Coordinates of C-alpha atoms and ligand atoms in Angstrom, one line a residue:
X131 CA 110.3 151.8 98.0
X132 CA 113.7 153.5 96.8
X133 CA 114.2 153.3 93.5
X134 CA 117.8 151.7 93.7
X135 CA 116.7 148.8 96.1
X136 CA 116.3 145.5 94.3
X137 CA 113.7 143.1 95.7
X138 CA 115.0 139.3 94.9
X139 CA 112.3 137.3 93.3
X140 CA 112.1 133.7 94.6
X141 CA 110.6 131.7 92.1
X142 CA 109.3 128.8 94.5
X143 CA 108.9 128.6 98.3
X144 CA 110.2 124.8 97.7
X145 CA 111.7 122.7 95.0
X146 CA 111.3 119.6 95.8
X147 CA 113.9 116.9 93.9
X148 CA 112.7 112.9 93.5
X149 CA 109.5 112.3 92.4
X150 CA 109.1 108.8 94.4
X151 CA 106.9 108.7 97.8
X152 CA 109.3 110.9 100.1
X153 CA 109.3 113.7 97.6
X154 CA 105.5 113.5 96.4
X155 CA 104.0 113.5 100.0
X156 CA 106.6 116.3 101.1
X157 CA 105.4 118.4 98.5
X158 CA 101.9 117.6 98.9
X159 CA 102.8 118.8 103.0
X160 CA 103.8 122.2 101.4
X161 CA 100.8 122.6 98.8
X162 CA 98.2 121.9 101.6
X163 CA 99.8 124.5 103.5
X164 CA 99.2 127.3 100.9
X165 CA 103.0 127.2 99.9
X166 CA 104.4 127.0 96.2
X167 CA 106.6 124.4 95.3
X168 CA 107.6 122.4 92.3
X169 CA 108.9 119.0 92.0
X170 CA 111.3 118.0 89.4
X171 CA 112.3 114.0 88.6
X172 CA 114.8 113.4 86.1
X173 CA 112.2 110.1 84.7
X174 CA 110.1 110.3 82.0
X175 CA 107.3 109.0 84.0
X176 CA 106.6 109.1 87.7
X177 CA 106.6 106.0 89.1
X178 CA 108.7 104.1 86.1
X179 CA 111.1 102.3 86.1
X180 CA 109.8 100.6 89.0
X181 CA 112.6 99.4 91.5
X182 CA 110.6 98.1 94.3
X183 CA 108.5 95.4 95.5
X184 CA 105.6 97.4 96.8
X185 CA 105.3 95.0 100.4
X186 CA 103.8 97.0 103.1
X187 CA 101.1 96.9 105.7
X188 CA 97.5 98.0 105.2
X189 CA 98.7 100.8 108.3
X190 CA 101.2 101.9 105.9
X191 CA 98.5 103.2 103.9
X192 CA 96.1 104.4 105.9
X193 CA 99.2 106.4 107.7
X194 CA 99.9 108.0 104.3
X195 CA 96.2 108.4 103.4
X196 CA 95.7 106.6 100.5
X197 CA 92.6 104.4 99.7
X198 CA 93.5 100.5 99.2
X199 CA 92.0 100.1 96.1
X200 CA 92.2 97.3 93.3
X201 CA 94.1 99.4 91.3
X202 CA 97.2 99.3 93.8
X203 CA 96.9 96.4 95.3
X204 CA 98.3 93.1 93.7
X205 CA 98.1 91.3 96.2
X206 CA 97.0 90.2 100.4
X207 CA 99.8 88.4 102.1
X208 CA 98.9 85.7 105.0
X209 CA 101.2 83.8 105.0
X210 CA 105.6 84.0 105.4
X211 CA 108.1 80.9 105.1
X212 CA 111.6 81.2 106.0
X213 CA 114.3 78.9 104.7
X214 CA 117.5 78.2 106.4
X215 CA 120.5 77.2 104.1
X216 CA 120.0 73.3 104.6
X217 CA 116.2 73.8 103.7
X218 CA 114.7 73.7 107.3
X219 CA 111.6 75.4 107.6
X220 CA 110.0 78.3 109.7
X221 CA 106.4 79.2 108.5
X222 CA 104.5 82.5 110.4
X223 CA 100.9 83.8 110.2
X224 CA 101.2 87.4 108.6
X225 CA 97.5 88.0 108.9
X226 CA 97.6 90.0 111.7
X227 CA 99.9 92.2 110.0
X228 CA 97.6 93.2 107.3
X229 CA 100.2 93.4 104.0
X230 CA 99.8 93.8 101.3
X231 CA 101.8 93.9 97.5
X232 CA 101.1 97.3 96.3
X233 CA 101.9 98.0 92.3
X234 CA 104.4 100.4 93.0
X235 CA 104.2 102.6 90.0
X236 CA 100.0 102.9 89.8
X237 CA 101.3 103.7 93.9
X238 CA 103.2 106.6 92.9
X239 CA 101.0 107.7 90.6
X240 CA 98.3 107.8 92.5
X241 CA 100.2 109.8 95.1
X242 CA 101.4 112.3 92.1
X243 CA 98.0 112.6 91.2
X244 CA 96.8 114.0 94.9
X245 CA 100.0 116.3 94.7
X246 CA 99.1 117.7 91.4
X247 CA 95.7 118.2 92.5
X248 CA 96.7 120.0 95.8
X249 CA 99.1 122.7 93.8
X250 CA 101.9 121.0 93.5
X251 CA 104.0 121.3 89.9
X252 CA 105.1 118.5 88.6
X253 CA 107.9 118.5 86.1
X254 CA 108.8 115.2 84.6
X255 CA 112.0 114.4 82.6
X256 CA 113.9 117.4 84.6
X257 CA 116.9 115.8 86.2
X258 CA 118.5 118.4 88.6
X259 CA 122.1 119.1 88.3
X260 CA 122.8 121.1 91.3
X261 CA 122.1 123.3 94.2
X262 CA 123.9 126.1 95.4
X263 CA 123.1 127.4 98.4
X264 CA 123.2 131.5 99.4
X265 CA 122.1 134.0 101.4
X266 CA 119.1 132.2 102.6
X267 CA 117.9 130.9 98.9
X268 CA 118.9 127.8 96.9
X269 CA 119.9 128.3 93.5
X270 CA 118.3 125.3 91.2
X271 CA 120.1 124.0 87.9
X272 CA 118.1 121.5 86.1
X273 CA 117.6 120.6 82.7
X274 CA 114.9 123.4 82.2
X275 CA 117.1 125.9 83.7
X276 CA 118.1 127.8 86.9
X277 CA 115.4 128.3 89.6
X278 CA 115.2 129.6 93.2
X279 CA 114.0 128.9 96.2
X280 CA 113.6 129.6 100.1
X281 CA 114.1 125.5 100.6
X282 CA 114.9 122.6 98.5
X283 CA 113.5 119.0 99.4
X284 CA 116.7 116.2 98.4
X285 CA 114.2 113.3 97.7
X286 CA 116.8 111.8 95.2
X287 CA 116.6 108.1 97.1
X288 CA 120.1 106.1 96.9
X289 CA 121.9 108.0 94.1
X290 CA 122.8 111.0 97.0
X291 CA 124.4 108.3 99.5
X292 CA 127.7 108.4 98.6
X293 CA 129.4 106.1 101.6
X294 CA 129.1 102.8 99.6
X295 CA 128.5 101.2 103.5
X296 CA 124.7 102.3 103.0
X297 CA 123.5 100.4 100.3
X298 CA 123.9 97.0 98.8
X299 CA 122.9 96.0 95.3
X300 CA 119.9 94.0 94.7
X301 CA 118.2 92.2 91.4
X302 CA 114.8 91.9 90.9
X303 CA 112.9 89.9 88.2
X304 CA 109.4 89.1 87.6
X305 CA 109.0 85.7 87.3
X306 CA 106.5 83.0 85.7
X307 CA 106.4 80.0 87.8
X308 CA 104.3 77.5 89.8
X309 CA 105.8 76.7 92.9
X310 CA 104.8 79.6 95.0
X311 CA 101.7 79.6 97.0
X312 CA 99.5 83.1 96.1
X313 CA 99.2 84.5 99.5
X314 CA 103.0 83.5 101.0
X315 CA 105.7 85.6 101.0
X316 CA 109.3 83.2 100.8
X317 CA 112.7 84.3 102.3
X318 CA 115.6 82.0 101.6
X319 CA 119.0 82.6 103.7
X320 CA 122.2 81.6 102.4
X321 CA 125.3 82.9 103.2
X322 CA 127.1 82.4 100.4
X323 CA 124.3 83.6 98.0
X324 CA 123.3 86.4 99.8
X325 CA 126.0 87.3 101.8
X326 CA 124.5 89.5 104.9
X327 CA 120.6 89.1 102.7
X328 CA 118.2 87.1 101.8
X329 CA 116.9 85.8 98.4
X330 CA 113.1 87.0 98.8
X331 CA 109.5 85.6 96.7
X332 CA 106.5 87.8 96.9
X333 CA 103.8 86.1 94.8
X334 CA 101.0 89.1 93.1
X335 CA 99.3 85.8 91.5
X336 CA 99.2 81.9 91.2
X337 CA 101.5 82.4 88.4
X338 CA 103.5 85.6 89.1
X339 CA 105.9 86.7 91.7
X340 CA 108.1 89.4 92.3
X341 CA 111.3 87.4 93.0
X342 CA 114.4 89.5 94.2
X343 CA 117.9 89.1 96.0
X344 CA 120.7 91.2 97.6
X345 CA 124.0 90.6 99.0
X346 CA 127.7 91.8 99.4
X347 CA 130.2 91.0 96.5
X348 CA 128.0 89.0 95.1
X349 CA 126.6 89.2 91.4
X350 CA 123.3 89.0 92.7
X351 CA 121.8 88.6 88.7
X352 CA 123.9 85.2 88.7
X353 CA 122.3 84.3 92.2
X354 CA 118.9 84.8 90.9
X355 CA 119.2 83.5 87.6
X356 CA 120.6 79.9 89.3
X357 CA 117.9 80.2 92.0
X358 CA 115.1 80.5 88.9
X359 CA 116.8 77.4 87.2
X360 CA 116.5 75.6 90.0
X361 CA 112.9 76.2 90.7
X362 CA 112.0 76.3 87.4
X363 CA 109.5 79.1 85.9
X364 CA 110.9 82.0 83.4
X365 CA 112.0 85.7 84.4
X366 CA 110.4 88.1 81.7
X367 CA 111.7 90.9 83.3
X368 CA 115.0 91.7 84.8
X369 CA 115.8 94.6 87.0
X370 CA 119.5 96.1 88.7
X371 CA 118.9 98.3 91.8
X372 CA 119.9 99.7 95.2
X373 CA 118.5 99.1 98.8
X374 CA 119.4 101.8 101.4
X375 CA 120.6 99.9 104.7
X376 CA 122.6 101.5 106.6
X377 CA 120.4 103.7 108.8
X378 CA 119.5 107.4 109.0
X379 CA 122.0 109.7 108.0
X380 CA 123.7 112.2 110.6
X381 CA 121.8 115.0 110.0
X382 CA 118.3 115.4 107.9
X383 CA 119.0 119.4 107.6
X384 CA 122.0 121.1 106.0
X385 CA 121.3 124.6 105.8
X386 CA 117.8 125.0 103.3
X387 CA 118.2 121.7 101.9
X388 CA 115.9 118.8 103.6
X389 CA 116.7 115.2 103.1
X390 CA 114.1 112.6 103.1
X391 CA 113.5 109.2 102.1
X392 CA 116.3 106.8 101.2
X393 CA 118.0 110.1 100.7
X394 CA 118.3 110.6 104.6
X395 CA 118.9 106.6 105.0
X396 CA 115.2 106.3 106.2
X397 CA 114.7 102.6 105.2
X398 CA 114.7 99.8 107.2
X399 CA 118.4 98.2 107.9
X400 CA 117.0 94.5 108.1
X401 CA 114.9 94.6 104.7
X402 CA 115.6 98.2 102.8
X403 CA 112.1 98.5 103.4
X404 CA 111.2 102.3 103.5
X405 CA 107.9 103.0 101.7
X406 CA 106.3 103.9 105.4
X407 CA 109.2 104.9 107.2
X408 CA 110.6 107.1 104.1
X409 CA 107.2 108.2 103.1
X410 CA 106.6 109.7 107.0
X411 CA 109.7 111.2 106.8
X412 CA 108.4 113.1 103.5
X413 CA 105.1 114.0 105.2
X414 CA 106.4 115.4 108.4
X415 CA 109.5 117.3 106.5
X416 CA 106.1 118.7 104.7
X417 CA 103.9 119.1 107.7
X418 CA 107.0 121.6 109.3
X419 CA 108.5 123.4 105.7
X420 CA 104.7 124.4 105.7
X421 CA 104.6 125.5 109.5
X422 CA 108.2 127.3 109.3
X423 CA 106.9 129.4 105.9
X424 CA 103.7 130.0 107.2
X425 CA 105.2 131.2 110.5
X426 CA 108.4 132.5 108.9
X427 CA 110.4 131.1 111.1
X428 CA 113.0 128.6 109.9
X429 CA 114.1 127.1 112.7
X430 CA 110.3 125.1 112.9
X431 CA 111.7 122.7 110.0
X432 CA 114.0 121.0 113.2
X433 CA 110.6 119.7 114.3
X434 CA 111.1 117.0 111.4
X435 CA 114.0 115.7 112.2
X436 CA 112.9 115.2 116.0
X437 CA 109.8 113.8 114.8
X438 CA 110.7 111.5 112.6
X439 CA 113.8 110.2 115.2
X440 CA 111.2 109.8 117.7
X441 CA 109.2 107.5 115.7
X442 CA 112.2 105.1 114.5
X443 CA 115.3 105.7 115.2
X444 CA 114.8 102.9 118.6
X445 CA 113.8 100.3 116.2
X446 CA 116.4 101.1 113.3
X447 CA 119.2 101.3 115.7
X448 CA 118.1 97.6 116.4
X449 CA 117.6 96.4 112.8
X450 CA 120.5 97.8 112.0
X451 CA 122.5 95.7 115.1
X452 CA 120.0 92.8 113.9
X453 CA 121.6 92.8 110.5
X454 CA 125.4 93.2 111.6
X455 CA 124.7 90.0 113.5
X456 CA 123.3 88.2 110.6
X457 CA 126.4 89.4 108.5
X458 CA 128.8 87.7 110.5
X459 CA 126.5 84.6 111.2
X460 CA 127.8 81.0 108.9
X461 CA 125.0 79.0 107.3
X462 CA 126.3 76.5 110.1
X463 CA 124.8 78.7 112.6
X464 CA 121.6 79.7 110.6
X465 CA 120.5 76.4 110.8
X466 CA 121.1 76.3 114.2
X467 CA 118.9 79.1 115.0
X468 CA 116.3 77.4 112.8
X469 CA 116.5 74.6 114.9
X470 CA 116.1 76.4 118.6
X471 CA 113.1 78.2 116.9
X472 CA 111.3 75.8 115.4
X473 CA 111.2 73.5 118.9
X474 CA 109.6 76.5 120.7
X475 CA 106.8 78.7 120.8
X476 CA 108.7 81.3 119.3
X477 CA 106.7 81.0 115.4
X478 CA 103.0 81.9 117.3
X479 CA 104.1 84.9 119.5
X480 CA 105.6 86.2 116.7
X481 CA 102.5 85.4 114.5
X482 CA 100.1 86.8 117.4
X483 CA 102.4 90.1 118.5
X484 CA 104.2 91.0 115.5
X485 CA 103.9 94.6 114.0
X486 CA 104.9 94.6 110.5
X487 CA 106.1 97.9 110.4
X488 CA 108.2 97.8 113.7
X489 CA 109.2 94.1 113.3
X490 CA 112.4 94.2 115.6
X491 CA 110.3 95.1 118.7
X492 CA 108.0 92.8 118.3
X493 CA 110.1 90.1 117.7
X494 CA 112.2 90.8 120.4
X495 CA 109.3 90.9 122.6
X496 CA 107.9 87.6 121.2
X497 CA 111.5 85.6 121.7
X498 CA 111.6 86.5 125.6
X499 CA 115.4 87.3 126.6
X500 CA 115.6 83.6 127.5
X501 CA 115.2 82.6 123.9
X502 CA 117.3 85.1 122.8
X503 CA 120.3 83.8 125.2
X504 CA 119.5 80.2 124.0
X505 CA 120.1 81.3 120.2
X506 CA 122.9 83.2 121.7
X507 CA 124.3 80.6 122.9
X508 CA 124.2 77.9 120.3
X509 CA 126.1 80.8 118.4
X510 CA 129.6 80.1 118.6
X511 CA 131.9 81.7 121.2
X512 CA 134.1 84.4 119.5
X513 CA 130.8 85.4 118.1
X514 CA 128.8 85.8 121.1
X515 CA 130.8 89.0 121.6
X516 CA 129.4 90.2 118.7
X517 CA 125.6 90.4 119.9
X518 CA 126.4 91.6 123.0
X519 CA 125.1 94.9 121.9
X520 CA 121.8 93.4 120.2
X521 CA 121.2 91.4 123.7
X522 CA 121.6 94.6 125.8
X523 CA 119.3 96.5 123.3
X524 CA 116.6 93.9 123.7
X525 CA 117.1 93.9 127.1
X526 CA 116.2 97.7 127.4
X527 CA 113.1 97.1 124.8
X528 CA 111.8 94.1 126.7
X529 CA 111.7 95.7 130.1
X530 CA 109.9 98.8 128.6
Ligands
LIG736 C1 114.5 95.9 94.7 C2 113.8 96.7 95.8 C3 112.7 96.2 96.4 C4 112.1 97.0 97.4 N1 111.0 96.5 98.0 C5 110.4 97.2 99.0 C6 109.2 96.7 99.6 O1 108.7 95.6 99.3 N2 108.6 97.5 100.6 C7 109.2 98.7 101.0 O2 108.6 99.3 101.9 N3 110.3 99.2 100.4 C8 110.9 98.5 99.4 N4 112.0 99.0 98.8 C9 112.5 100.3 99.2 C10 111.7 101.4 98.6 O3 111.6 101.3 97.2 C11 112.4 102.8 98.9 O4 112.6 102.8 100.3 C12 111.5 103.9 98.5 O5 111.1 103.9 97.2 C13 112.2 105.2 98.8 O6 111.5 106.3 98.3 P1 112.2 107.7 98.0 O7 111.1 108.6 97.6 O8 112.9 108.1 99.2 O9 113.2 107.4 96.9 P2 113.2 106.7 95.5 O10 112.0 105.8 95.4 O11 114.5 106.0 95.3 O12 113.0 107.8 94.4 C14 114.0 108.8 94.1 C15 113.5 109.6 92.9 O13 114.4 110.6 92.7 C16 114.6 110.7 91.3 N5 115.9 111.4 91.1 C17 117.1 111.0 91.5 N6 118.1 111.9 91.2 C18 117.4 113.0 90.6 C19 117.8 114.2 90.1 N7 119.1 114.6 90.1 N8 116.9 115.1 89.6 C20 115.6 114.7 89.6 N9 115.1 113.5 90.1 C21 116.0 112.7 90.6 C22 114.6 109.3 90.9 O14 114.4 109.2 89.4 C23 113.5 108.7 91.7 O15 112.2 108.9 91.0 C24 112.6 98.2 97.8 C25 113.8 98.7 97.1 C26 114.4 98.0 96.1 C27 115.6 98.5 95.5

């Protein structure tokens, strides 16, 4: 080689940002595909503080290959109540659905753990600063300095939203109580307490439940503090956070930087649910950084994107309609809908077809379009306009 040509050095074939389930799994994607890459989270610990409720089905993990063990799981759901505002009832039978309560943080450390072991390097309490992008290689500023790479992995979760429309702020406490049955999961709606939401109860004992709430401009602390009083039992710990619901961001690729996770809006619009749908997301932007270095051909990495749309961007383009409607819906109307359900045989389809993971297609399926136009039309008028698009949507899915 002439002596006056410089070869550039890239220190890692991916950095990969966020060490939650969307970055851990697309790193591991890398490692098993003989690649380097390093992950940095700005925590001391992986997997702490822990801002989720760890609900997902038994596919979830087998999806994500992870063994259910005892020290993950809390908890085996059966059961789900649903309150309306003026206390009417709607109970289902989740045991088709297989869920469980995972502990979130043993979770991620458990998924750290088979990253580390596949070759992935793991640098805790390394926030990352920035990322300049150049010439084909991103440019790295954390804490323990400047790095390169041919491809950087944004795993970050809410913090790298920054249209406020996406997310809506949540509390959740752990709470000491005796009113919750062990295997039941509790959803309360209330309009004026959880404005667009729901109040949620996710019991991991007789005596201990994961009790959370989220809402627009509402102090959603204040809501859960009253809702605690009123039920009685004692929170012993208290916890602010962010759930990503506004749907998949426009575009997962900019240039060398992949998005994944809540970071590319991949959790559920009806329930900020995105353990499975975020975690794919992290495996199959993985799977194709993998194929693309191995193959050195860049334009592989698309293959993520179409992927993962393929698998959910059907069902969150209804979720997300699903929760527009519920925003504009009164608690007037919530119990009306309570009402039309609970005199049908809308509660067992859903108990016998439901699919936890793609619950909007499987409740539409188990309503029936007729059911769906009798809720519609015990809505009021001006607002039947408003679910015109969820009825034609659900039109489309049930004559699939
Ligand atoms: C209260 C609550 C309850 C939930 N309950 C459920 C549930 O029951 N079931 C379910 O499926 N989903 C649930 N979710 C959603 C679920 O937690 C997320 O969808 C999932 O954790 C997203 O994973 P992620 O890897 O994309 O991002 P996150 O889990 O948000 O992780 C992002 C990581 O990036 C790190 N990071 C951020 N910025 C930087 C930086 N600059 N440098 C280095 N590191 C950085 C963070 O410290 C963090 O570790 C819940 C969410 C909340 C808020």
């Amino acid at each position: 080689m002439p002596k006056d040509v410089k070869v550039l050095m890239i220190d890692w074939d991916v950095i990969t940002v966020g060490g939650s389930v969307s970055g851990l799994l697309a790193a591991k994607g890398v490692a098993d595909a003989g690649h380097t890459v390093q992950l940095l989270e700005k925590d001391l610990e992986i997997g702490m503080p822990e801002r989720c409720d760890g609900l997902v089905s038994m596919k979830c993990l087998e999806k994500i290959g992870i063994a259910p063990t005892n020290n993950i799981i809390q908890n085996i759901i059966k059961r789900a109540i649903f309150y309306s505002p003026s206390g009417l009832t709607a109970e289902i039978d989740a045991s088709r659905q297989r869920v469980l309560v995972l502990d979130r943080s043993q979770f991620d450390r458990e998924l750290a753990k088979i990253a580390s072991k596949t070759g992935v390097d793991i640098k805790v309490g390394n926030k990352v600063i920035n990322n300049i992008e150049k010439n084909g290689v991103v440019r790295v500023k954390s804490k323990s300095g400047v790095h390169t790479s041919k491809w950087i992995v944004n795993a970050t979760g809410y913090s790298s939203l920054s249209n406020r429309k996406m997310t809506m702020q949540a509390a959740k406490f752990e709470v000491i109580g005796n009113w919750f049955d062990r295997d039941r999961v509790e959803i309360y709606f209330d309009q004026k307490k959880s404005p667009g939401y729901f109040i949620w109860v996710i019991p991991i004992s007789n005596d201990t439940a994961k009790v959370g709430a989220a809402g627009n401009g509402v102090n959603q602390f204040k809501i859960l503090d009253e809702f605690i009083t009123a039920k009685g039992g004692t929170a012993i710990k208290k916890t602010a956070a962010q759930i990503v619901v506004g749907g998949p961001i426009e575009n997962f690729i900019s240039g060398h930087i992949v998005s994944v996770g809540d970071a590319a809006g991949q959790a559920k619009p009806t329930t900020g649910g995105g353990i499975y749908s975020g975690g794919i997301g992290g495996m199959l932007a993985g799977k194709y950084l993998g194929e693309s270095l191995s193959s050195e051909d860049p334009s592989k990495v698309i293959e993520y994107e179409n992927d993962w749309r393929n698998l959910f961007n059907k069902e969150f383009g209804l979720l997300f309609r699903a929760r527009k409607v519920l925003e504009r819906l009164d608690n007037n109307n919530i119990d009306k809908i309570f009402r039309a359900i609970s005199s049908s045989d809308i509660l067992t389809k859903i108990s016998l077809e439901s699919d936890f993971d793609y619950h909007s297609v499987a409740l539409l399926r188990a309503l029936g379009l007729k059911n769906i136009f009798q809720i519609a039309d015990i809505v009021t008028g001006e607002k039947l306009d408003r679910i015109g698009s969820l009825l034609r949507l659900s039109k489309d899915i049930y004559f699939r």
